[in-house]
């Protein structure tokens, strides 16, 4: 259980840490208190000894003996006057050490530890003044004994607090893990709960939710592509099959067979080009940004494409005019950008009518943004259809007989999305106006 | 010309081999990457056509191995992966050209020709002037003259002419022109290439004999005298 619960592990560790800290604190505190009390005791002993020595100086040995005897009558006072051979003259310290000079801690036969100060007198006598150490040890213990108790309480508190905090962590992590399991199980719409406090967990949940949303849209895109392929490639393939089957059924005839085969090749080529277009859209929609992204001189790119199509338009009695601001750059996939513009222009030329006039404008927009506008004066697209023409294979009723796969604007939409650009279809005074706005974030630095 | 075809799909390999035979080339076929690499390293070929996805080492690995061993034989990578990145990978690995399946045989043939001739052309060094018959293109001044007469061309037309003059007498398909001259890696629905070729042709022919020939179903060819 301990190995598998983060909560218990954290709580246990916190409690152990508190106990160790308290134990160290107790030891250190005891030593400091005992040291301080000992210093006080030493001062008191020295003062008593000083009194007795001044008795000796003013009143001679007799005065000293009287002082010692007097002192032993005071409660708790320990004094001893003895000869160099250890014979007691006066005093009440049994087993006092011989020849003690200065402070020392001595152990006397009755089991007590004494703090003693020894002084030598001129005629070979020794004076010892002492005090029992038991009281200061008791005081030190009493003063610091609160620490182990506080330690135990703090350890318990740490145990509880650690458990509660870690438990909450564990619960929130479990929510993440549950949601991830649900997604693995196939529920792509599942998202992590967010508490709304904006803490680390909310930020993590937000990021994971963004990942899940991305996965969902990719899978949807894949499904849409698959559906489109199934739906719209089937009909031309079916036509092809019919043509070949009926050609096979009739007797061999050179000219007619050649015609059938040539027509089949044309049909097949259109299937292949539809297929490539679908794959390119799928790739752009999958949004593998960065793969083909680079700093692009978009003014130059748009200029070249416009020059190319101006000639095409002119040949058919149509016209294309370009107004391009020089020196604009974008971080973009140049290949897809070229195709996007080509599709927009071809769309205008193909559906705009015999004498359509197309205008392409490229301008700076705000701080580092770039806007591309393609306008024509053709029949335009009804506002109600604006959303639908961006979908795959959607064609206006009137355009069924003009060339095209019905994928041109779907690719434009996918490329715009890949570049985080805003795509708007609008009505020009007459005809269609397509605006693609590349935001400043996508521009090259 | 002796050509090595490394392709695991029998139908495709036979299709390529048959077409090349008809053009008078000698063709060796390898079915796996191992055999292909072995043949390429031990025999001499004028060109190699390798599928990108092969059992054993794949097309790009073979290509890298060949280039690492100093072999400069032109290599055309053929692949079902037509994406631009895949193409860039191929060219980075040292391929001379890259062709996406499915392709028309005329496309393969044109690319093979361009590739093998380019091999001999680049070794001669980069001339400052391209010259075909009485047509001259000065690469530094970006100016064109025919029989001494200056011809004004638009930038796109100039790029188109430069590419054609670098591959004289070779069939250049629409796809090749779109890729190399326009950087269009897609099929436009309008006749972009035809329009520009015919405009270029009008400007060139105003000053002399026709030089650009249209080959139906294949592409275009520039030569000193298209009628010949």
XYZ file of C-alpha atoms in Angstrom:
673
model
C 0.000 0.000 0.000
C 2.771 2.431 0.936
C 4.540 1.850 -2.375
C 1.443 2.590 -4.403
C 0.112 5.578 -2.515
C 1.869 8.831 -3.150
C -0.230 10.405 -0.353
C 0.942 7.969 2.327
C 4.544 8.201 1.234
C 4.564 11.990 1.363
C 2.792 12.104 4.766
C 5.203 9.532 6.252
C 8.240 11.365 4.982
C 6.988 14.700 6.357
C 6.325 13.184 9.815
C 9.741 11.502 9.920
C 11.396 14.772 9.002
C 9.561 16.615 11.803
C 10.614 13.963 14.360
C 14.272 14.159 13.346
C 14.254 17.959 13.463
C 12.649 17.924 16.943
C 15.140 15.366 18.289
C 18.058 17.473 17.095
C 16.381 20.609 18.517
C 15.821 18.952 21.893
C 19.462 17.886 22.243
C 20.755 21.256 21.234
C 18.317 23.145 23.523
C 19.172 20.974 26.532
C 22.873 21.589 26.093
C 22.425 25.330 25.752
C 20.179 25.603 28.847
C 22.443 23.418 30.977
C 25.466 25.480 29.899
C 23.753 28.749 30.887
C 22.629 27.438 34.301
C 26.113 26.065 34.993
C 27.630 29.492 34.360
C 25.229 30.991 36.942
C 26.040 28.227 39.440
C 29.773 28.784 38.994
C 29.303 32.495 39.719
C 27.378 31.755 42.952
C 30.023 29.237 44.114
C 32.826 31.695 43.355
C 31.012 34.402 45.347
C 30.617 32.088 48.407
C 34.273 31.104 48.213
C 35.252 34.770 47.984
C 33.281 35.516 51.206
C 35.065 32.710 53.100
C 38.481 33.805 51.830
C 37.850 37.359 52.962
C 36.906 35.952 56.444
C 40.321 34.278 56.429
C 42.128 37.465 55.476
C 40.439 39.661 58.052
C 40.074 37.265 60.962
C 42.737 34.590 60.335
C 42.274 30.771 60.361
C 39.880 30.942 63.305
C 37.547 33.238 61.444
C 37.636 30.918 58.430
C 36.701 27.834 60.449
C 33.856 29.768 62.064
C 32.717 30.924 58.604
C 32.788 27.333 57.259
C 30.870 25.982 60.219
C 28.422 28.838 59.859
C 28.031 28.096 56.165
C 27.325 24.394 56.649
C 24.298 25.347 58.739
C 22.723 27.123 55.784
C 20.363 24.849 53.888
C 21.948 23.250 50.830
C 25.365 24.863 51.240
C 28.272 22.532 50.695
C 31.622 23.635 52.145
C 34.729 21.739 53.196
C 37.968 22.779 54.874
C 40.601 20.082 55.089
C 44.346 19.628 55.611
C 46.748 18.577 52.896
C 46.487 14.992 54.201
C 42.699 14.937 53.835
C 41.761 15.407 57.506
C 38.485 17.307 57.778
C 38.674 20.458 59.848
C 35.151 21.592 59.213
C 32.528 21.084 56.497
C 29.891 18.739 55.133
C 31.254 17.252 51.825
C 31.960 13.598 52.453
C 34.561 12.200 50.045
C 35.722 15.551 48.749
C 38.680 15.179 46.374
C 42.135 16.091 47.673
C 44.067 19.043 46.339
C 41.261 20.391 44.076
C 42.242 23.704 42.479
C 39.766 25.661 40.345
C 36.353 24.430 39.041
C 35.541 20.807 38.373
C 32.590 18.477 38.362
C 33.088 15.733 40.943
C 31.256 12.563 41.748
C 30.926 12.007 45.479
C 30.351 8.627 47.180
C 26.697 9.313 48.071
C 25.937 9.344 44.292
C 25.548 13.048 43.706
C 27.308 15.068 41.021
C 28.734 18.257 42.494
C 30.088 21.375 40.942
C 33.112 22.236 43.123
C 35.640 25.057 43.417
C 38.877 24.307 45.251
C 41.321 26.874 46.643
C 44.654 26.349 48.465
C 45.475 28.310 51.632
C 49.042 29.238 52.715
C 49.341 26.733 55.582
C 48.532 23.677 53.447
C 44.806 23.852 54.029
C 42.301 23.327 51.161
C 38.932 25.077 50.938
C 36.248 23.519 48.730
C 32.936 25.213 47.982
C 30.437 23.088 46.001
C 26.821 22.867 44.837
C 24.615 19.969 43.758
C 24.117 19.741 39.948
C 20.808 17.884 40.139
C 18.686 21.090 40.340
C 20.167 22.634 37.185
C 19.756 19.357 35.295
C 16.147 19.247 36.373
C 15.627 22.831 35.253
C 17.255 22.191 31.844
C 15.119 19.101 31.340
C 11.974 20.962 32.421
C 12.718 23.885 30.120
C 13.380 21.662 27.050
C 10.961 18.825 27.735
C 8.292 20.747 25.841
C 10.256 20.152 22.645
C 9.745 16.365 22.281
C 6.070 16.860 23.023
C 5.807 19.609 20.376
C 7.708 17.292 18.019
C 5.201 14.501 18.415
C 2.301 16.889 17.864
C 3.997 18.445 14.815
C 4.760 14.996 13.397
C 1.122 14.028 13.722
C 0.065 17.303 12.129
C 2.541 16.767 9.277
C 1.217 13.259 8.800
C -2.355 14.499 8.523
C -1.545 17.540 6.392
C 0.736 15.588 4.072
C -1.900 12.940 3.662
C -4.638 15.458 2.888
C -2.541 17.423 0.375
C -1.164 14.350 -1.304
C -4.589 12.774 -1.368
C -5.983 15.799 -3.223
C -3.081 15.621 -5.647
C -3.755 11.973 -6.165
C -7.464 12.581 -6.770
C -6.786 15.268 -9.359
C -4.218 13.101 -11.073
C -6.721 10.284 -11.093
C -9.188 12.560 -12.898
C -6.517 13.127 -15.569
C -5.805 9.436 -15.771
C -9.525 8.562 -15.962
C -10.125 11.063 -18.747
C -7.099 9.751 -20.645
C -8.398 6.202 -20.268
C -11.777 7.290 -21.582
C -10.086 8.856 -24.617
C -8.077 5.669 -25.170
C -11.324 3.743 -24.963
C -12.668 5.867 -27.824
C -14.529 8.773 -26.240
C -12.705 11.592 -28.038
C -15.052 14.267 -26.688
C -13.944 13.650 -23.077
C -12.152 16.586 -21.387
C -10.470 17.060 -18.026
C -12.330 18.956 -15.315
C -10.905 22.393 -14.504
C -11.469 23.887 -11.067
C -11.284 27.462 -12.358
C -8.640 28.555 -9.879
C -6.003 28.798 -12.586
C -3.452 26.897 -10.500
C -0.772 24.535 -11.858
C -3.307 21.752 -12.193
C -5.737 23.885 -14.132
C -2.955 24.940 -16.446
C -1.952 21.305 -16.967
C -5.571 20.303 -17.517
C -5.955 23.162 -19.990
C -2.923 21.989 -21.950
C -4.086 18.391 -21.967
C -7.568 19.507 -23.054
C -6.016 21.430 -25.932
C -4.132 18.274 -26.923
C -7.356 16.272 -26.765
C -9.220 18.871 -28.834
C -6.439 18.696 -31.433
C -6.617 14.909 -31.517
C -10.373 15.078 -31.915
C -10.180 17.528 -34.808
C -7.472 15.447 -36.504
C -9.571 12.317 -36.247
C -12.610 14.221 -37.521
C -10.536 15.494 -40.420
C -9.403 11.979 -41.192
C -12.966 10.738 -41.108
C -14.111 13.586 -43.329
C -11.325 12.798 -45.808
C -12.204 9.125 -45.824
C -15.869 9.919 -46.339
C -15.117 12.347 -49.169
C -12.872 9.810 -50.864
C -15.469 7.101 -50.571
C -18.218 9.413 -51.731
C -16.635 11.353 -54.546
C -14.023 9.052 -56.006
C -16.492 6.259 -56.385
C -18.548 7.923 -59.105
C -15.688 8.583 -61.539
C -14.298 5.103 -60.871
C -17.742 3.671 -61.499
C -18.021 5.594 -64.802
C -14.611 4.270 -65.765
C -15.632 0.723 -64.994
C -18.807 1.080 -67.044
C -16.942 2.459 -70.031
C -14.377 -0.345 -69.948
C -16.992 -3.021 -69.375
C -19.155 -1.919 -72.292
C -16.078 -1.592 -74.507
C -15.102 -5.145 -73.596
C -18.605 -6.410 -74.378
C -18.697 -5.068 -77.918
C -16.599 -6.552 -80.756
C -12.989 -5.301 -81.020
C -12.839 -2.259 -83.219
C -9.618 -0.268 -83.512
C -10.888 3.310 -83.594
C -13.636 2.975 -80.963
C -11.314 1.042 -78.602
C -8.657 3.722 -78.881
C -11.238 6.338 -78.049
C -12.470 4.390 -75.032
C -8.931 3.888 -73.765
C -8.044 7.559 -74.227
C -11.234 8.668 -72.493
C -10.458 6.225 -69.669
C -6.986 7.669 -69.249
C -8.442 11.178 -68.985
C -10.991 9.989 -66.418
C -8.280 8.184 -64.485
C -6.000 11.227 -64.498
C -8.789 13.295 -63.013
C -9.263 10.687 -60.282
C -5.532 10.833 -59.562
C -5.485 14.618 -59.405
C -8.540 14.641 -57.115
C -6.753 12.140 -54.948
C -3.590 14.249 -54.762
C -5.647 17.336 -53.955
C -7.419 15.471 -51.142
C -4.110 14.315 -49.722
C -2.725 17.823 -49.794
C -5.800 19.151 -48.024
C -5.552 16.399 -45.444
C -1.906 17.234 -44.910
C -2.598 20.952 -44.561
C -5.495 20.226 -42.180
C -3.388 17.896 -40.081
C -1.423 21.070 -39.539
C 2.107 19.745 -39.440
C 3.394 23.250 -39.010
C 7.079 23.608 -39.193
C 7.690 20.791 -41.661
C 7.683 23.092 -44.676
C 7.648 26.406 -42.812
C 10.287 28.999 -43.525
C 10.683 32.747 -43.884
C 9.041 33.558 -47.208
C 9.305 36.763 -49.240
C 5.574 36.773 -49.772
C 5.638 39.890 -51.982
C 7.909 38.087 -54.416
C 5.884 34.877 -54.248
C 2.554 36.611 -54.882
C 4.164 38.723 -57.618
C 5.371 35.667 -59.506
C 2.061 33.827 -59.268
C 0.190 36.954 -60.429
C 2.551 37.447 -63.373
C 1.948 33.811 -64.337
C -1.825 34.121 -64.231
C -1.977 37.600 -65.772
C -0.788 35.960 -68.988
C -3.328 33.145 -68.647
C -6.144 35.640 -68.065
C -5.084 37.826 -70.969
C -5.078 34.858 -73.380
C -8.765 34.302 -72.582
C -9.792 37.947 -72.808
C -9.903 38.226 -69.009
C -7.667 40.383 -66.868
C -5.648 40.176 -63.666
C -4.240 43.234 -61.918
C -1.926 42.990 -58.937
C -1.190 45.624 -56.282
C 1.609 44.253 -54.150
C 3.329 46.057 -51.295
C 7.038 45.239 -51.595
C 9.239 43.490 -49.055
C 6.573 41.682 -46.995
C 7.670 38.471 -45.302
C 5.781 35.675 -43.585
C 6.689 32.488 -41.811
C 4.884 30.094 -44.100
C 4.915 26.988 -46.256
C 5.713 28.583 -49.637
C 4.507 25.602 -51.601
C 1.052 25.640 -50.023
C 0.890 29.444 -50.172
C 1.546 29.291 -53.908
C -1.193 26.732 -54.396
C -3.610 28.696 -52.212
C -3.187 31.809 -54.330
C -3.264 29.801 -57.572
C -6.536 28.183 -56.477
C -8.098 31.555 -55.597
C -7.084 33.085 -58.925
C -8.114 30.027 -60.941
C -11.403 29.980 -59.102
C -12.049 33.573 -60.153
C -10.936 32.946 -63.744
C -12.945 29.730 -64.098
C -16.183 30.818 -62.444
C -16.006 34.568 -63.020
C -17.201 34.567 -66.598
C -15.673 35.274 -69.993
C -14.419 38.807 -69.340
C -13.845 38.704 -65.602
C -11.444 41.224 -64.082
C -9.474 39.838 -61.131
C -7.624 42.014 -58.648
C -5.021 40.664 -56.260
C -3.847 42.901 -53.457
C -1.174 42.237 -50.844
C -0.783 44.750 -48.046
C 0.749 45.221 -44.655
C -1.839 45.012 -41.884
C -1.098 46.528 -38.502
C 2.035 45.370 -36.668
C 3.659 42.831 -38.975
C 0.406 41.300 -40.256
C -0.169 40.702 -43.951
C -3.474 40.669 -45.795
C -4.108 39.068 -49.170
C -7.260 40.048 -51.058
C -8.497 38.438 -54.260
C -11.485 40.181 -55.813
C -13.374 39.458 -59.019
C -16.369 40.985 -60.766
C -17.996 37.680 -61.654
C -21.331 36.339 -60.422
C -20.030 35.850 -56.863
C -21.227 33.295 -54.348
C -24.567 33.706 -52.522
C -23.940 34.596 -48.855
C -25.818 31.501 -47.705
C -23.311 29.339 -49.573
C -20.164 30.996 -48.184
C -19.658 28.393 -45.483
C -20.383 25.423 -47.672
C -18.114 26.247 -50.610
C -15.172 25.861 -48.242
C -16.067 22.215 -47.720
C -14.705 19.439 -49.864
C -16.537 18.675 -53.111
C -19.157 21.322 -52.606
C -19.934 22.986 -55.907
C -22.516 25.582 -56.773
C -25.286 24.263 -58.985
C -24.285 26.510 -61.844
C -20.685 25.354 -61.793
C -21.173 21.623 -62.256
C -20.093 21.799 -65.861
C -17.034 23.981 -65.425
C -13.693 22.288 -64.843
C -12.535 21.674 -61.279
C -12.684 19.076 -58.582
C -14.701 21.028 -56.046
C -11.644 21.020 -53.810
C -10.067 24.380 -54.628
C -11.577 26.446 -51.823
C -11.369 23.537 -49.366
C -7.612 23.619 -49.884
C -7.576 27.398 -49.460
C -9.421 26.982 -46.155
C -7.037 24.263 -44.990
C -3.943 26.291 -45.905
C -5.345 29.371 -44.160
C -5.994 27.306 -41.041
C -2.482 25.853 -41.132
C -1.061 29.381 -41.218
C -3.427 30.529 -38.462
C -4.754 33.034 -41.000
C -8.338 34.340 -41.066
C -10.234 33.510 -44.242
C -13.282 35.595 -45.145
C -15.541 35.411 -48.153
C -17.367 38.621 -48.834
C -19.263 40.360 -51.572
C -17.369 42.804 -53.695
C -19.454 45.545 -55.345
C -20.136 42.775 -57.835
C -18.550 39.366 -57.592
C -16.576 37.721 -54.846
C -13.956 39.079 -52.497
C -11.750 36.629 -50.617
C -9.647 38.045 -47.781
C -6.891 36.079 -46.102
C -5.416 37.808 -43.066
C -2.119 36.486 -41.756
C -1.673 37.596 -38.183
C 1.453 39.194 -36.869
C 2.398 36.004 -34.986
C 2.917 34.144 -38.251
C 5.156 36.767 -39.773
C 8.869 36.199 -39.999
C 11.013 38.223 -37.663
C 22.124 3.467 -72.408
C 22.218 0.869 -69.634
C 19.647 1.489 -66.916
C 19.181 -0.235 -63.566
C 15.599 -0.413 -62.331
C 15.204 -1.202 -58.610
C 11.506 -1.896 -58.086
C 9.714 -4.592 -56.101
C 6.361 -4.243 -57.867
C 6.525 -6.582 -60.879
C 3.942 -4.731 -62.949
C 5.639 -1.372 -62.523
C 9.103 -2.836 -63.104
C 7.961 -4.550 -66.321
C 6.154 -1.401 -67.477
C 9.298 0.669 -67.064
C 11.564 -2.021 -68.547
C 9.322 -2.507 -71.589
C 9.176 1.205 -72.308
C 12.947 1.620 -71.961
C 13.577 -1.422 -74.202
C 11.459 0.161 -76.901
C 13.654 3.250 -76.702
C 16.693 1.023 -77.259
C 18.037 0.994 -73.719
C 19.412 -2.047 -71.909
C 17.571 -2.633 -68.644
C 18.545 -4.625 -65.545
C 15.854 -5.169 -62.909
C 16.486 -5.704 -59.189
C 13.521 -6.734 -57.024
C 14.993 -5.916 -53.622
C 17.097 -3.133 -52.172
C 19.927 -5.593 -51.492
C 20.146 -6.830 -55.080
C 19.829 -3.289 -56.346
C 22.656 -1.977 -54.194
C 24.838 -4.949 -55.128
C 24.262 -4.426 -58.864
C 24.705 -0.666 -58.636
C 28.040 -1.031 -56.871
C 29.435 -3.828 -59.024
C 28.310 -2.957 -62.524
C 28.334 0.237 -64.515
C 25.066 1.937 -65.382
C 24.235 5.197 -67.116
C 21.235 5.775 -64.875
C 19.414 4.198 -61.947
C 15.654 4.301 -61.352
C 14.882 3.303 -57.760
C 11.590 2.900 -55.952
C 11.589 4.661 -52.620
C 9.880 1.899 -50.670
C 11.631 -1.427 -51.128
C 12.138 -4.616 -49.159
C 15.613 -4.538 -47.643
C 17.345 -1.163 -47.716
C 14.920 1.400 -49.161
C 15.548 3.684 -52.112
C 16.971 6.541 -50.060
C 19.353 4.250 -48.139
C 20.635 2.808 -51.415
C 21.068 6.309 -52.731
C 23.019 7.427 -49.677
C 25.196 4.311 -49.841
C 25.964 4.954 -53.522
C 26.778 8.601 -52.957
C 28.896 7.722 -49.910
C 30.960 5.355 -52.022
C 31.566 8.148 -54.520
C 29.311 6.863 -57.305
C 27.860 9.760 -59.314
C 25.477 7.790 -61.546
C 22.268 9.825 -62.030
C 19.481 8.432 -59.832
C 15.747 8.963 -60.315
C 13.662 8.141 -57.257
C 10.160 6.883 -58.012
C 7.639 6.866 -55.227
C 4.038 6.684 -54.164
C 4.818 9.430 -51.649
C 4.338 12.540 -53.730
C 4.492 15.071 -50.932
C 6.814 17.983 -51.262
C 8.750 17.068 -48.113
C 9.313 13.552 -49.432
C 10.630 15.116 -52.607
C 12.976 17.382 -50.680
C 14.244 14.380 -48.661
C 14.985 12.552 -51.883
C 16.868 15.445 -53.443
C 18.768 15.981 -50.189
C 19.845 12.350 -50.185
C 21.473 12.954 -53.571
C 18.730 12.038 -56.052
C 18.905 13.823 -59.402
C 15.140 13.830 -59.751
C 12.026 12.594 -58.034
C 8.881 11.282 -59.664
C 5.582 10.524 -57.952
C 3.507 7.456 -58.828
C 1.347 7.148 -60.791
C 3.190 8.689 -63.727
C 2.938 8.587 -67.502
C 5.809 6.864 -69.266
C 6.506 10.020 -71.274
C 7.140 11.804 -67.972
C 9.645 9.158 -66.859
C 11.365 9.233 -70.222
C 11.688 13.013 -70.270
C 13.108 13.068 -66.781
C 15.558 10.278 -67.521
C 16.798 12.181 -70.575
C 17.131 15.469 -68.723
C 18.955 13.723 -65.908
C 21.500 11.823 -67.978
C 22.309 14.777 -70.192
C 22.551 17.152 -67.299
C 25.255 14.859 -65.937
C 27.474 15.549 -68.946
C 26.566 19.219 -69.120
C 27.425 20.313 -65.591
C 30.918 18.825 -65.793
C 31.703 21.332 -68.538
C 31.304 24.209 -66.070
C 28.805 27.035 -65.903
C 28.867 29.258 -68.975
C 28.002 32.938 -68.669
C 25.953 32.727 -71.847
C 23.567 30.018 -72.997
C 23.528 29.605 -76.734
C 21.282 27.566 -79.027
C 21.635 28.303 -82.748
C 21.337 32.072 -83.117
C 19.564 32.449 -79.760
C 21.639 33.770 -76.864
C 20.789 34.221 -73.198
C 23.217 36.232 -71.090
C 22.866 34.867 -67.559
C 24.531 37.859 -65.903
C 22.643 40.640 -67.649
C 19.478 38.508 -67.930
C 19.096 39.588 -71.549
C 18.105 37.626 -74.632
C 19.092 38.200 -78.248
C 18.266 36.301 -81.392
C 20.490 36.875 -84.428
C 21.760 39.977 -82.635
C 18.266 41.381 -82.111
C 17.234 42.039 -78.519
C 14.081 40.238 -77.355
C 12.145 41.678 -74.393
C 10.895 38.957 -72.038
C 8.911 39.054 -68.803
C 10.671 37.509 -65.753
C 8.594 34.300 -65.943
C 9.302 33.939 -69.658
C 12.991 34.452 -69.002
C 13.047 31.718 -66.356
C 11.162 29.415 -68.723
C 13.588 30.105 -71.568
C 16.610 29.597 -69.307
C 15.352 26.191 -68.217
C 14.603 25.169 -71.810
C 17.995 26.377 -73.016
C 19.697 24.320 -70.336
C 17.962 21.242 -71.741
C 18.126 21.701 -75.514
C 16.751 18.955 -77.709
C 15.071 17.264 -74.756
C 11.401 16.658 -74.176
C 10.261 18.804 -71.258
C 6.892 17.785 -69.832
C 4.380 20.223 -68.383
C 4.932 18.804 -64.908
C 8.705 19.273 -65.197
C 8.224 22.872 -66.297
C 5.706 23.566 -63.514
C 8.093 22.170 -60.908
C 11.281 23.786 -62.136
C 10.147 27.095 -63.576
C 7.127 27.928 -61.407
C 7.793 25.897 -58.229
C 4.222 24.614 -58.636
C 4.091 21.152 -57.104
C 0.438 20.738 -58.018
C -1.623 20.542 -61.201
C -3.221 23.877 -62.023
C -6.656 23.612 -63.633
C -5.789 26.268 -66.196
C -3.266 25.809 -69.003
C -0.514 27.844 -67.344
C 2.381 26.155 -69.133
C 0.813 26.240 -72.608
C 0.026 29.931 -72.332
C 3.552 30.890 -71.345
C 5.221 28.606 -73.858
C 3.117 29.984 -76.676
C 3.855 33.580 -75.629
C 7.569 32.788 -75.470
C 7.347 31.059 -78.823
C 5.697 34.103 -80.421
C 8.464 36.384 -79.160
C 11.275 34.051 -80.251
C 9.834 33.176 -83.627
C 9.300 36.813 -84.568
C 13.060 36.954 -85.109
C 13.658 33.726 -87.033
C 12.695 30.112 -87.607
C 10.488 28.233 -85.097
C 12.548 26.861 -82.200
C 9.999 25.390 -79.772
C 8.223 22.261 -80.843
C 5.068 20.911 -79.182
C 5.051 17.140 -78.770
C 1.450 16.072 -78.396
C 0.723 14.336 -75.128
C 4.356 14.711 -74.014
C 5.531 18.292 -73.753
C 7.830 20.773 -75.415
C 11.279 20.755 -76.932
C 13.634 23.627 -77.709
C 16.158 23.184 -80.493
C 17.968 25.354 -83.049
C 15.407 24.413 -85.652
C 12.150 22.918 -84.466
C 11.118 21.924 -87.960
C 14.170 19.715 -88.414
